[in-house]
Short mmCIF file of C-alpha atoms in Angstrom, two decimals:
data_model
loop_
_atom_site.label_atom_id
_atom_site.label_comp_id
_atom_site.label_asym_id
_atom_site.label_seq_id
_atom_site.Cartn_x
_atom_site.Cartn_y
_atom_site.Cartn_z
CA MET A 1 40.94 24.88 -16.05
CA LYS A 2 41.01 24.21 -12.51
CA ALA A 3 38.83 21.50 -10.49
CA LEU A 4 38.28 21.78 -6.67
CA ILE A 5 37.64 18.64 -5.24
CA SER A 6 36.45 17.95 -1.70
CA VAL A 7 34.31 14.87 -0.93
CA SER A 8 33.36 12.74 1.58
CA ASP A 9 32.24 9.65 -0.45
CA LYS A 10 35.33 8.54 -2.29
CA THR A 11 33.48 6.57 -5.14
CA GLY A 12 34.83 6.97 -8.62
CA ILE A 13 36.91 9.96 -7.51
CA LEU A 14 40.41 8.67 -8.11
CA GLU A 15 39.02 7.76 -11.88
CA LEU A 16 37.59 11.24 -12.40
CA ALA A 17 40.67 12.94 -10.80
CA ARG A 18 42.83 11.02 -13.34
CA ASP A 19 40.76 11.86 -16.55
CA LEU A 20 40.79 15.43 -15.25
CA HIS A 21 44.65 15.46 -15.07
CA ALA A 22 44.88 13.95 -18.46
CA LEU A 23 42.91 16.75 -19.93
CA GLY A 24 45.43 19.21 -18.29
CA VAL A 25 42.93 20.23 -15.63
CA GLY A 26 44.89 21.58 -12.43
CA LEU A 27 43.44 19.51 -9.24
CA ILE A 28 42.92 21.59 -5.92
CA SER A 29 41.75 19.48 -2.87
CA THR A 30 40.96 19.12 0.84
CA GLY A 31 42.82 17.57 3.31
CA GLY A 32 41.78 13.75 3.27
CA THR A 33 41.02 13.70 -0.32
CA ALA A 34 44.28 15.73 -1.38
CA LYS A 35 46.55 13.05 0.23
CA LEU A 36 44.42 10.05 -1.54
CA LEU A 37 45.54 11.63 -4.65
CA ALA A 38 48.87 12.56 -3.92
CA GLU A 39 49.41 8.83 -2.84
CA GLN A 40 48.19 8.03 -6.16
CA GLY A 41 50.82 9.97 -7.92
CA LEU A 42 48.48 12.68 -9.00
CA PRO A 43 49.66 16.54 -8.77
CA VAL A 44 47.36 18.26 -6.50
CA THR A 45 47.70 21.70 -4.41
CA GLU A 46 46.01 21.39 -0.88
CA VAL A 47 43.32 24.29 -0.22
CA ALA A 48 45.45 25.74 2.44
CA GLU A 49 48.13 26.45 -0.21
CA VAL A 50 45.64 28.35 -2.29
CA THR A 51 43.93 30.44 0.89
CA GLY A 52 47.09 30.84 2.53
CA PHE A 53 45.17 30.02 5.89
CA PRO A 54 45.43 26.36 7.51
CA GLU A 55 42.39 23.90 8.02
CA MET A 56 41.20 24.79 11.77
CA LEU A 57 38.86 23.73 14.26
CA ASP A 58 38.99 19.96 13.46
CA GLY A 59 38.17 20.83 9.99
CA ARG A 60 35.22 22.91 10.41
CA VAL A 61 37.02 25.80 8.87
CA LYS A 62 38.88 24.85 5.49
CA THR A 63 37.15 26.40 2.25
CA LEU A 64 35.09 29.32 4.03
CA HIS A 65 37.56 31.75 2.25
CA PRO A 66 37.36 34.47 -0.46
CA LYS A 67 40.31 32.69 -2.40
CA VAL A 68 37.67 29.60 -2.70
CA HIS A 69 34.22 31.41 -3.05
CA GLY A 70 35.78 34.45 -5.20
CA GLY A 71 37.05 31.61 -7.60
CA LEU A 72 34.00 30.29 -7.97
CA LEU A 73 31.38 33.08 -7.79
CA ALA A 74 33.37 35.50 -10.16
CA ARG A 75 31.49 36.02 -13.13
CA ARG A 76 33.98 35.73 -16.19
CA ASP A 77 32.04 38.27 -18.44
CA THR A 78 32.01 41.00 -15.99
CA PRO A 79 35.17 43.02 -16.25
CA GLU A 80 35.04 44.38 -12.84
CA HIS A 81 34.70 40.87 -11.36
CA MET A 82 38.09 39.76 -13.23
CA ALA A 83 39.56 42.86 -12.36
CA ALA A 84 38.76 42.19 -8.51
CA LEU A 85 40.33 38.77 -8.70
CA LYS A 86 43.59 39.96 -10.31
CA ALA A 87 44.05 42.65 -7.47
CA HIS A 88 43.64 40.02 -4.78
CA GLY A 89 45.56 37.09 -6.52
CA ILE A 90 42.53 34.97 -6.73
CA GLU A 91 42.28 32.43 -9.54
CA THR A 92 39.00 31.26 -10.91
CA ILE A 93 37.49 27.58 -10.40
CA ASP A 94 35.90 26.14 -13.29
CA LEU A 95 34.85 22.84 -11.53
CA LEU A 96 33.64 21.85 -8.30
CA ILE A 97 33.27 18.42 -7.13
CA VAL A 98 31.78 17.91 -3.65
CA ASN A 99 29.78 15.52 -1.91
CA LEU A 100 28.51 16.28 1.39
CA TYR A 101 29.11 14.78 4.79
CA PRO A 102 26.88 11.85 5.40
CA PHE A 103 24.55 13.40 7.61
CA GLU A 104 21.35 11.34 6.78
CA ALA A 105 23.27 7.77 6.89
CA THR A 106 24.47 9.14 10.39
CA VAL A 107 21.22 9.97 11.89
CA ALA A 108 19.70 6.80 10.19
CA LYS A 109 21.78 4.57 12.49
CA PRO A 110 20.59 2.95 15.61
CA GLY A 111 21.95 4.86 18.68
CA CYS A 112 23.09 7.91 16.96
CA THR A 113 24.15 10.58 19.37
CA LEU A 114 23.28 14.29 19.19
CA ALA A 115 27.19 15.09 18.88
CA ASP A 116 27.37 12.82 15.82
CA ALA A 117 24.57 14.32 14.14
CA ILE A 118 25.88 17.66 14.73
CA GLU A 119 29.24 16.75 13.46
CA ASN A 120 28.17 15.61 10.52
CA ILE A 121 26.09 18.65 9.43
CA ASP A 122 28.52 19.92 6.50
CA ILE A 123 29.15 23.79 6.24
CA GLY A 124 31.78 24.26 3.98
CA GLY A 125 30.70 21.90 1.42
CA PRO A 126 27.11 23.29 0.93
CA ALA A 127 28.71 26.92 0.71
CA MET A 128 30.91 26.13 -2.16
CA VAL A 129 28.10 24.26 -3.63
CA ARG A 130 25.87 27.25 -3.64
CA SER A 131 28.55 29.45 -5.06
CA ALA A 132 29.23 27.36 -7.82
CA ALA A 133 25.73 26.61 -8.42
CA LYS A 134 24.62 30.11 -8.74
CA ASN A 135 27.48 30.62 -11.15
CA TRP A 136 26.40 27.91 -13.43
CA LYS A 137 27.06 29.94 -16.57
CA ASP A 138 31.12 29.58 -15.50
CA VAL A 139 31.07 26.92 -12.92
CA ALA A 140 30.33 23.23 -13.44
CA VAL A 141 29.22 21.61 -10.04
CA LEU A 142 29.08 17.77 -9.61
CA THR A 143 27.31 16.70 -6.39
CA ASP A 144 27.18 12.52 -6.84
CA ALA A 145 29.40 10.14 -8.72
CA ASP A 146 26.89 9.35 -11.38
CA GLN A 147 27.56 12.67 -12.71
CA TYR A 148 31.30 11.99 -13.56
CA PRO A 149 30.93 9.94 -16.81
CA ALA A 150 28.62 12.50 -18.51
CA VAL A 151 30.79 15.29 -17.49
CA ILE A 152 34.16 13.39 -18.52
CA ALA A 153 32.67 12.33 -22.04
CA GLU A 154 31.80 15.95 -22.92
CA LEU A 155 35.40 17.34 -21.72
CA LYS A 156 36.82 14.83 -23.90
CA ALA A 157 34.71 15.57 -26.90
CA SER A 158 35.50 19.13 -26.51
CA HIS A 159 39.16 18.56 -25.66
CA ALA A 160 39.53 16.63 -29.08
CA GLN A 161 38.06 19.85 -30.89
CA GLY A 162 40.77 22.01 -28.88
CA GLN A 163 38.74 23.34 -26.13
CA SER A 164 37.74 22.27 -22.77
CA LYS A 165 34.65 23.29 -21.75
CA LEU A 166 31.34 22.09 -21.13
CA SER A 167 27.79 22.96 -22.88
CA ASP A 168 25.46 25.33 -20.96
CA LYS A 169 22.96 22.61 -20.84
CA LEU A 170 24.95 20.50 -18.86
CA ARG A 171 26.20 22.85 -16.39
CA PHE A 172 22.57 24.17 -15.98
CA ALA A 173 21.58 20.71 -15.14
CA LEU A 174 24.14 20.23 -12.78
CA SER A 175 23.22 23.37 -11.16
CA VAL A 176 19.87 22.21 -10.67
CA ALA A 177 21.06 18.76 -9.33
CA ALA A 178 23.25 20.88 -7.15
CA PHE A 179 20.37 23.06 -5.63
CA ASN A 180 18.14 19.87 -5.50
CA ARG A 181 20.64 18.11 -3.18
CA ILE A 182 21.23 21.19 -0.89
CA SER A 183 17.41 21.32 -0.54
CA GLN A 184 17.39 17.67 0.56
CA TYR A 185 20.48 18.20 2.69
CA ASP A 186 18.76 20.75 4.62
CA GLY A 187 15.78 19.13 4.69
CA ALA A 188 16.93 16.20 6.35
CA ILE A 189 18.68 18.16 9.03
CA SER A 190 15.50 20.24 9.75
CA ASN A 191 13.83 16.92 10.26
CA TYR A 192 16.29 15.27 12.29
CA LEU A 193 16.53 18.39 14.82
CA SER A 194 12.67 19.38 14.89
CA SER A 195 12.24 15.85 16.13
CA VAL A 196 14.70 15.58 18.98
CA SER A 197 13.28 16.05 22.68
CA PHE A 198 15.97 18.39 23.90
CA GLU A 199 17.27 17.85 27.63
CA ALA A 200 19.91 19.91 28.61
CA GLU A 201 20.74 17.97 31.52
CA LYS A 202 21.44 14.95 29.60
CA LEU A 203 23.88 16.81 27.21
CA SER A 204 27.23 14.87 26.75
CA GLU A 205 29.23 13.24 23.69
CA GLU A 206 27.18 10.16 24.27
CA TYR A 207 23.83 11.80 24.64
CA VAL A 208 21.33 9.83 22.37
CA PRO A 209 18.20 11.96 22.09
CA GLU A 210 14.64 10.67 22.27
CA ARG A 211 13.16 11.58 18.70
CA ALA A 212 9.23 12.31 18.16
CA GLN A 213 7.42 9.97 15.62
CA PHE A 214 6.61 13.32 13.84
CA SER A 215 9.17 16.35 13.72
CA GLY A 216 8.11 19.91 14.37
CA GLN A 217 8.76 20.62 10.67
CA PHE A 218 8.07 18.23 7.75
CA ASN A 219 10.68 18.50 4.90
CA GLU A 220 10.04 16.04 2.21
CA GLN A 221 11.75 16.02 -1.63
CA TYR A 222 9.86 13.85 -4.47
CA VAL A 223 11.34 13.28 -7.75
CA LYS A 224 9.18 13.68 -10.83
CA VAL A 225 8.75 10.36 -13.03
CA GLN A 226 6.57 11.68 -15.75
CA ASP A 227 3.68 14.32 -16.46
CA LEU A 228 0.54 12.43 -16.75
CA ARG A 229 -2.14 13.29 -19.60
CA TYR A 230 -4.55 14.46 -16.85
CA GLY A 231 -5.66 13.72 -13.62
CA GLU A 232 -9.02 12.20 -12.33
CA ASN A 233 -10.72 14.20 -14.84
CA SER A 234 -9.78 15.61 -18.08
CA HIS A 235 -10.09 19.07 -17.19
CA GLN A 236 -7.27 18.53 -14.80
CA GLN A 237 -3.47 18.56 -14.94
CA ALA A 238 -1.57 16.04 -13.29
CA ALA A 239 2.05 14.62 -12.70
CA TRP A 240 3.65 11.54 -11.12
CA TYR A 241 6.53 11.78 -8.23
CA ARG A 242 8.30 9.08 -6.50
CA ASP A 243 10.12 9.45 -3.18
CA LEU A 244 14.03 10.11 -3.65
CA ALA A 245 14.81 6.49 -2.48
CA PRO A 246 11.58 4.39 -3.48
CA ALA A 247 11.27 1.59 -1.10
CA ALA A 248 11.85 -1.78 -2.59
CA GLY A 249 8.68 -3.66 -4.11
CA SER A 250 7.07 -0.16 -4.39
CA LEU A 251 5.04 0.57 -7.37
CA ALA A 252 7.53 3.49 -8.00
CA THR A 253 10.12 0.78 -8.40
CA GLY A 254 7.82 -0.89 -11.47
CA VAL A 255 9.22 -1.12 -14.91
CA GLN A 256 6.49 -0.85 -17.80
CA LEU A 257 7.14 -3.65 -20.12
CA GLN A 258 4.25 -2.61 -22.66
CA GLY A 259 1.32 -0.53 -23.18
CA LYS A 260 0.09 3.07 -23.19
CA GLU A 261 1.39 5.51 -20.57
CA LEU A 262 -0.40 5.18 -17.00
CA SER A 263 -3.04 7.57 -15.97
CA TYR A 264 -3.64 9.20 -12.85
CA ASN A 265 -6.14 6.85 -11.93
CA ASN A 266 -4.38 3.99 -13.73
CA ILE A 267 -1.49 4.85 -10.97
CA ALA A 268 -3.69 5.34 -7.94
CA ASP A 269 -5.67 1.94 -8.80
CA ALA A 270 -2.48 0.12 -9.57
CA ASP A 271 -1.03 1.01 -6.09
CA ALA A 272 -4.20 -0.13 -4.07
CA ALA A 273 -4.01 -3.46 -6.02
CA TRP A 274 -0.28 -4.01 -5.51
CA GLU A 275 -0.29 -3.27 -2.05
CA CYS A 276 -3.20 -5.57 -1.37
CA VAL A 277 -1.31 -8.57 -3.27
CA LYS A 278 1.50 -7.86 -1.63
CA SER A 279 -0.01 -8.72 1.61
CA PHE A 280 -0.71 -12.35 0.09
CA ASP A 281 3.30 -13.40 0.58
CA THR A 282 1.47 -16.18 2.66
CA GLY A 283 -1.07 -18.33 1.63
CA ALA A 284 -4.66 -18.35 3.31
CA ASN A 285 -4.63 -22.04 3.87
CA GLY A 286 -2.02 -24.62 4.12
CA ASP A 287 1.52 -24.27 2.97
CA PRO A 288 2.08 -20.59 2.09
CA SER A 289 4.67 -21.48 -1.10
CA GLN A 290 1.74 -23.27 -2.65
CA PHE A 291 -0.25 -20.36 -3.22
CA ALA A 292 -0.39 -17.43 -5.52
CA ALA A 293 -2.59 -14.59 -5.10
CA CYS A 294 -4.62 -12.31 -7.56
CA VAL A 295 -6.21 -9.10 -6.54
CA ILE A 296 -8.58 -7.00 -9.20
CA VAL A 297 -9.46 -3.49 -8.40
CA LYS A 298 -11.57 -1.09 -9.88
CA HIS A 299 -11.76 2.49 -8.69
CA ALA A 300 -9.53 2.00 -5.74
CA ASN A 301 -11.42 -0.81 -4.16
CA PRO A 302 -10.81 -4.77 -4.72
CA CYS A 303 -13.62 -6.27 -6.50
CA GLY A 304 -12.15 -9.72 -6.68
CA VAL A 305 -9.45 -11.29 -4.60
CA ALA A 306 -8.23 -14.90 -4.22
CA VAL A 307 -5.60 -17.45 -3.52
CA GLY A 308 -4.77 -20.58 -5.93
CA VAL A 309 -2.29 -23.44 -6.25
CA ASN A 310 -1.21 -21.12 -9.35
CA PRO A 311 -1.86 -17.75 -11.01
CA LEU A 312 -4.61 -19.20 -13.30
CA GLU A 313 -6.82 -20.53 -10.49
CA ALA A 314 -6.19 -17.30 -8.08
CA TYR A 315 -7.36 -15.34 -11.64
CA SER A 316 -10.33 -17.46 -12.21
CA LYS A 317 -11.58 -17.39 -8.46
CA ALA A 318 -11.00 -13.52 -8.11
CA PHE A 319 -12.59 -12.76 -11.34
CA GLN A 320 -15.77 -14.90 -10.41
CA THR A 321 -16.55 -12.36 -7.51
CA ASP A 322 -17.60 -9.66 -9.51
CA PRO A 323 -17.23 -10.11 -13.31
CA THR A 324 -18.97 -6.80 -14.21
CA SER A 325 -16.68 -5.03 -12.14
CA ALA A 326 -13.60 -6.60 -13.37
CA PHE A 327 -14.41 -5.15 -16.88
CA GLY A 328 -11.52 -2.59 -17.31
CA GLY A 329 -9.94 -3.24 -13.94
CA ILE A 330 -6.39 -3.41 -12.42
CA ILE A 331 -4.94 -6.93 -11.98
CA ALA A 332 -2.20 -7.78 -9.87
CA PHE A 333 -0.50 -11.27 -8.83
CA ASN A 334 2.11 -11.89 -6.39
CA ARG A 335 3.68 -14.83 -8.26
CA PRO A 336 5.19 -14.67 -11.57
CA VAL A 337 2.43 -14.51 -14.54
CA ASP A 338 2.53 -17.72 -17.22
CA LYS A 339 0.81 -18.44 -20.22
CA ALA A 340 -2.00 -20.27 -18.85
CA ALA A 341 -2.97 -17.22 -16.61
CA ALA A 342 -1.87 -14.55 -19.34
CA GLU A 343 -4.51 -16.21 -21.76
CA ALA A 344 -7.27 -16.19 -19.09
CA VAL A 345 -6.58 -12.69 -18.39
CA SER A 346 -6.27 -11.67 -22.15
CA LYS A 347 -10.07 -12.39 -22.59
CA GLN A 348 -11.12 -9.68 -20.65
CA PHE A 349 -10.58 -5.88 -21.03
CA VAL A 350 -7.99 -5.07 -18.49
CA GLU A 351 -6.20 -1.77 -18.04
CA VAL A 352 -2.82 -2.53 -15.92
CA LEU A 353 -1.56 -6.05 -15.29
CA MET A 354 1.21 -6.12 -12.58
CA ALA A 355 3.32 -9.16 -11.18
CA PRO A 356 6.74 -9.51 -10.13
CA ALA A 357 7.79 -11.20 -13.55
CA PHE A 358 6.14 -12.61 -16.72
CA THR A 359 7.32 -15.70 -18.80
CA PRO A 360 8.25 -14.91 -22.37
CA GLU A 361 5.27 -17.03 -23.35
CA ALA A 362 2.99 -14.64 -21.35
CA LEU A 363 4.39 -11.41 -22.59
CA ALA A 364 3.98 -12.95 -26.10
CA VAL A 365 0.17 -13.66 -25.26
CA PHE A 366 -0.28 -9.80 -24.94
CA LYS A 367 1.92 -9.05 -27.99
CA SER A 368 -1.11 -8.08 -29.97
CA LYS A 369 -2.80 -6.04 -27.08
CA VAL A 370 -0.65 -3.06 -27.41
CA ASN A 371 -2.76 -0.98 -24.90
CA VAL A 372 -2.72 -3.21 -22.04
CA ARG A 373 -0.14 -1.77 -19.46
CA ILE A 374 2.16 -4.48 -18.18
CA LEU A 375 4.07 -3.49 -15.00
CA GLN A 376 6.89 -5.71 -13.44
CA ILE A 377 7.54 -4.77 -9.97
CA GLU A 378 10.47 -6.99 -8.15
CA LEU A 379 9.33 -8.28 -4.56
CA PRO A 380 11.75 -7.36 -1.47
CA ALA A 381 14.55 -10.23 -1.75
CA ASP A 382 14.29 -10.43 1.61
CA GLY A 383 10.68 -11.57 1.83
CA SER A 384 9.50 -8.01 3.60
CA ARG A 385 6.63 -6.26 1.97
CA GLY A 386 8.05 -2.83 1.31
CA GLY A 387 5.59 0.36 1.12
CA ASN A 388 5.38 3.57 3.00
CA ALA A 389 6.51 3.93 6.52
CA ILE A 390 4.29 7.16 6.80
CA ASP A 391 1.02 7.80 5.03
CA ILE A 392 0.15 11.55 3.85
CA LYS A 393 -3.06 12.75 2.92
CA ARG A 394 -3.35 16.39 1.50
CA VAL A 395 -6.05 18.47 3.23
CA SER A 396 -6.60 22.64 2.74
CA SER A 397 -3.55 24.32 3.20
CA GLY A 398 -1.78 21.14 5.32
CA LEU A 399 -1.35 17.68 5.61
CA LEU A 400 -2.49 14.49 7.54
CA MET A 401 0.37 12.38 8.45
CA GLN A 402 0.05 8.93 9.93
CA THR A 403 2.40 5.75 10.60
CA ALA A 404 0.99 3.20 7.73
CA ASP A 405 -1.63 0.55 8.43
CA SER A 406 0.79 -2.26 8.68
CA HIS A 407 -0.60 -4.17 11.44
CA GLU A 408 -0.97 -7.99 10.57
CA LEU A 409 -3.36 -10.38 12.30
CA ALA A 410 -2.27 -13.60 13.51
CA LEU A 411 -4.35 -16.42 14.51
CA SER A 412 -3.23 -15.93 18.27
CA ASP A 413 -4.85 -12.60 18.04
CA LEU A 414 -7.97 -13.60 17.25
CA LYS A 415 -10.62 -14.13 20.50
CA VAL A 416 -13.70 -16.01 20.19
CA VAL A 417 -16.59 -14.34 21.88
CA THR A 418 -19.36 -16.58 20.91
CA ARG A 419 -20.63 -20.34 22.15
CA VAL A 420 -20.18 -21.40 18.84
CA GLN A 421 -16.33 -21.94 18.03
CA PRO A 422 -15.13 -21.50 14.37
CA THR A 423 -13.82 -24.42 12.54
CA ALA A 424 -10.17 -24.63 11.34
CA GLN A 425 -11.26 -24.03 7.97
CA GLN A 426 -13.27 -20.92 9.10
CA LEU A 427 -10.38 -19.35 10.70
CA GLN A 428 -8.20 -19.28 7.87
CA ASP A 429 -11.12 -17.95 5.89
CA LEU A 430 -11.43 -15.45 8.79
CA LEU A 431 -7.70 -14.24 8.50
CA PHE A 432 -8.21 -14.43 4.38
CA ALA A 433 -11.21 -12.18 4.90
CA TRP A 434 -9.58 -9.70 7.25
CA LYS A 435 -6.79 -9.42 5.25
CA VAL A 436 -8.94 -8.06 1.99
CA ALA A 437 -11.12 -5.74 4.42
CA LYS A 438 -7.93 -3.75 5.42
CA TYR A 439 -7.59 -2.64 1.60
CA VAL A 440 -11.30 -1.81 0.86
CA LYS A 441 -12.63 1.51 1.50
CA SER A 442 -14.85 1.92 4.72
CA ASN A 443 -17.40 0.90 5.43
CA ALA A 444 -16.29 -2.51 4.60
CA ILE A 445 -18.04 -5.86 4.11
CA VAL A 446 -16.30 -8.66 2.84
CA PHE A 447 -17.62 -11.96 2.53
CA CYS A 448 -15.17 -15.04 1.78
CA ALA A 449 -15.06 -18.76 1.56
CA ASN A 450 -12.11 -21.10 0.66
CA GLY A 451 -9.42 -18.20 0.16
CA MET A 452 -12.06 -16.59 -2.30
CA THR A 453 -14.03 -13.19 -1.91
CA MET A 454 -17.67 -13.80 -2.62
CA GLY A 455 -18.98 -10.35 -2.04
CA VAL A 456 -17.37 -7.00 -1.52
CA GLY A 457 -19.24 -3.87 -0.13
CA ALA A 458 -17.20 -0.91 -0.09
CA GLY A 459 -17.41 2.79 0.81
CA GLN A 460 -20.86 3.23 2.28
CA MET A 461 -21.80 5.77 4.71
CA SER A 462 -23.87 2.83 6.39
CA ARG A 463 -22.34 -0.24 7.30
CA LEU A 464 -25.93 -1.85 6.55
CA ASP A 465 -25.76 -0.54 3.26
CA SER A 466 -22.20 -2.14 2.44
CA ALA A 467 -23.58 -5.47 3.82
CA ARG A 468 -26.45 -5.10 1.66
CA ILE A 469 -24.47 -4.28 -1.43
CA ALA A 470 -22.01 -7.24 -0.57
CA SER A 471 -24.89 -9.58 -0.89
CA ILE A 472 -26.47 -7.85 -3.98
CA LYS A 473 -22.84 -8.25 -5.89
CA ALA A 474 -22.70 -11.86 -4.98
CA GLN A 475 -26.35 -12.51 -6.19
CA HIS A 476 -25.40 -11.00 -9.48
CA ALA A 477 -22.48 -13.00 -9.96
CA GLY A 478 -24.47 -16.06 -9.20
CA LEU A 479 -22.47 -16.96 -6.03
CA SER A 480 -24.19 -18.36 -3.08
CA LEU A 481 -23.08 -16.95 0.44
CA GLN A 482 -24.28 -20.05 2.42
CA GLY A 483 -21.49 -21.02 4.90
CA THR A 484 -19.40 -17.88 4.14
CA VAL A 485 -17.39 -16.14 6.70
CA VAL A 486 -17.71 -12.22 6.85
CA ALA A 487 -15.03 -9.53 7.82
CA SER A 488 -16.45 -6.23 8.93
CA ASP A 489 -13.32 -3.53 9.21
CA ALA A 490 -14.86 -1.74 12.12
CA PHE A 491 -17.44 -2.95 14.55
CA PHE A 492 -20.93 -3.59 14.33
CA PRO A 493 -22.50 -0.72 16.41
CA PHE A 494 -26.08 -2.45 16.75
CA ARG A 495 -27.14 -6.10 15.96
CA ASP A 496 -28.67 -4.90 12.84
CA GLY A 497 -25.74 -5.24 10.34
CA LEU A 498 -24.74 -8.95 12.04
CA ASP A 499 -28.32 -10.02 11.07
CA VAL A 500 -28.15 -8.73 7.43
CA VAL A 501 -24.74 -10.84 6.66
CA VAL A 502 -26.20 -13.66 8.51
CA ASP A 503 -29.46 -13.58 6.59
CA ALA A 504 -27.13 -13.39 3.57
CA GLY A 505 -25.84 -16.83 4.53
CA ALA A 506 -22.69 -16.08 6.72
CA ASN A 507 -21.89 -18.52 9.43
CA CYS A 508 -18.99 -16.74 11.03
CA VAL A 509 -18.01 -13.22 11.66
CA ILE A 510 -14.67 -11.42 12.32
CA GLN A 511 -15.02 -7.91 13.58
CA PRO A 512 -12.88 -5.62 15.49
CA GLY A 513 -14.91 -5.40 18.74
CA GLY A 514 -15.04 -1.97 20.82
CA SER A 515 -18.87 -0.93 20.62
CA MET A 516 -20.33 -0.31 23.78
CA ARG A 517 -23.02 -2.69 22.51
CA ASP A 518 -20.63 -5.24 21.86
CA GLN A 519 -22.55 -7.72 24.33
CA GLU A 520 -25.77 -7.23 22.31
CA VAL A 521 -24.11 -8.06 19.26
CA ILE A 522 -22.51 -11.11 20.85
CA ALA A 523 -25.99 -12.16 22.19
CA ALA A 524 -27.26 -11.70 18.79
CA ALA A 525 -24.69 -14.25 17.21
CA ASP A 526 -25.33 -16.61 19.92
CA GLU A 527 -29.13 -16.49 19.04
CA ARG A 528 -28.48 -16.95 15.44
CA GLY A 529 -26.07 -19.77 16.05
CA VAL A 530 -22.89 -18.23 14.46
CA ALA A 531 -19.57 -18.03 15.64
CA MET A 532 -17.83 -14.32 16.09
CA VAL A 533 -14.49 -13.54 16.71
CA PHE A 534 -12.66 -10.18 17.81
CA SER A 535 -9.61 -9.11 15.87
CA GLY A 536 -9.03 -5.95 18.39
CA VAL A 537 -8.07 -3.63 15.69
CA ARG A 538 -9.93 -1.88 12.98
CA HIS A 539 -9.03 -1.11 9.34
CA PHE A 540 -10.66 2.32 8.34
CA ARG A 541 -9.58 3.24 5.19
CA HIS A 542 -10.77 6.53 3.69
#
């Protein structure tokens, strides 16, 4: 049995080579790896000795040879193949251990030159991987150090029985993983080169090309997390996939601690809740470290959002916004959930509960509620929020892509456009309301007061209807909108929308501005004696 080793990343390779040698596997390797193994006292044959041809062109050509690919591709159960190998003095290769030049890491570095990118495009490695993966019945191909332990364990087990072979199941799984890796690698190269703005007159070894935000061809790979029972409706099939490298603090990194399997709608709503609650890593009022945030989502829209001195207060305030809609909702906290908050939540029917952590006492509260899905999602240690850099929406036979709506509004960004000036408390509530409106489906109208949503109007074709619905929601919850602030995710095109929210009780408004009738709306605010500020940005969410 022979193994060919050619790795860029040497992680775990010495231990693997030692184990293979102990099992009687002959070692073949390329230059740098062969030198490393030899220095450690392992008997190794350089590829150049096998091929009878030296490495050349600065290592660009070393394994592209029939004595390598013949040894990988020959079918052992085909006499003609084996006769051809014998006629040409080619020995079979049974194990291939390859990881590729670090193209993705290279182009991710600031200031990466085109020359560096090109030199980190592996040619011989992918060619060998494809050959071995195609011939999976006879050859095992390892493309990741995480695969080494399973292969060695199976080889040791078979060796103990007087054999040295891997199961068909493992070899096939390794083949699939190998083709997946090649797909990822080629996709990364295509994405990079398709994004390069080529300027021939600037070509040099130091040339750092300009790159478009969106490449000429988009290639992306996802890993299936699980099949789902059904999609949005029971007659639809569905599955959940995650990014190859999910962002820290994203829903895909969560660990389910208890409960039924997540459904399609659970995942969609949980993502909406989690993304919203993550935006409250600073408090709406005062010292940020003193505030916990809670978001309750129903059908992709926040129906209650609040901050409080602890999770219990935040939940209690969020629940007050719309107790009816909160039934069967998705609840997210940005702070660890303790027993007090858990007991309050457990009194209601909840589908999914998410937080960065749960105390043992909190988990004990839900022991008897076995259907409640509890997800623990650790927030990024660096204080960042994580999340997607690019948002993607599927349309018929295509994709829409855009940079994520990661704009955050600061107090200094607000432009007061009315005679009445907002108070310090109103300014904090305006920022809170604006943060919530960003996660409400357009057209969005959000009434708030004292770090709590008081009425939410979402997803209406008319901004007037959203305003009316938000007011009705508050009435049904027994909440007074007198003295509240209100956020509108896009500008008021006419004064009628402003009149509706002021009639409901709001005395301070935040909106993007930018309408051709801004002056008419500002004049209406002055006439009604309310304060209005412009944010300068809108937050459509479709």
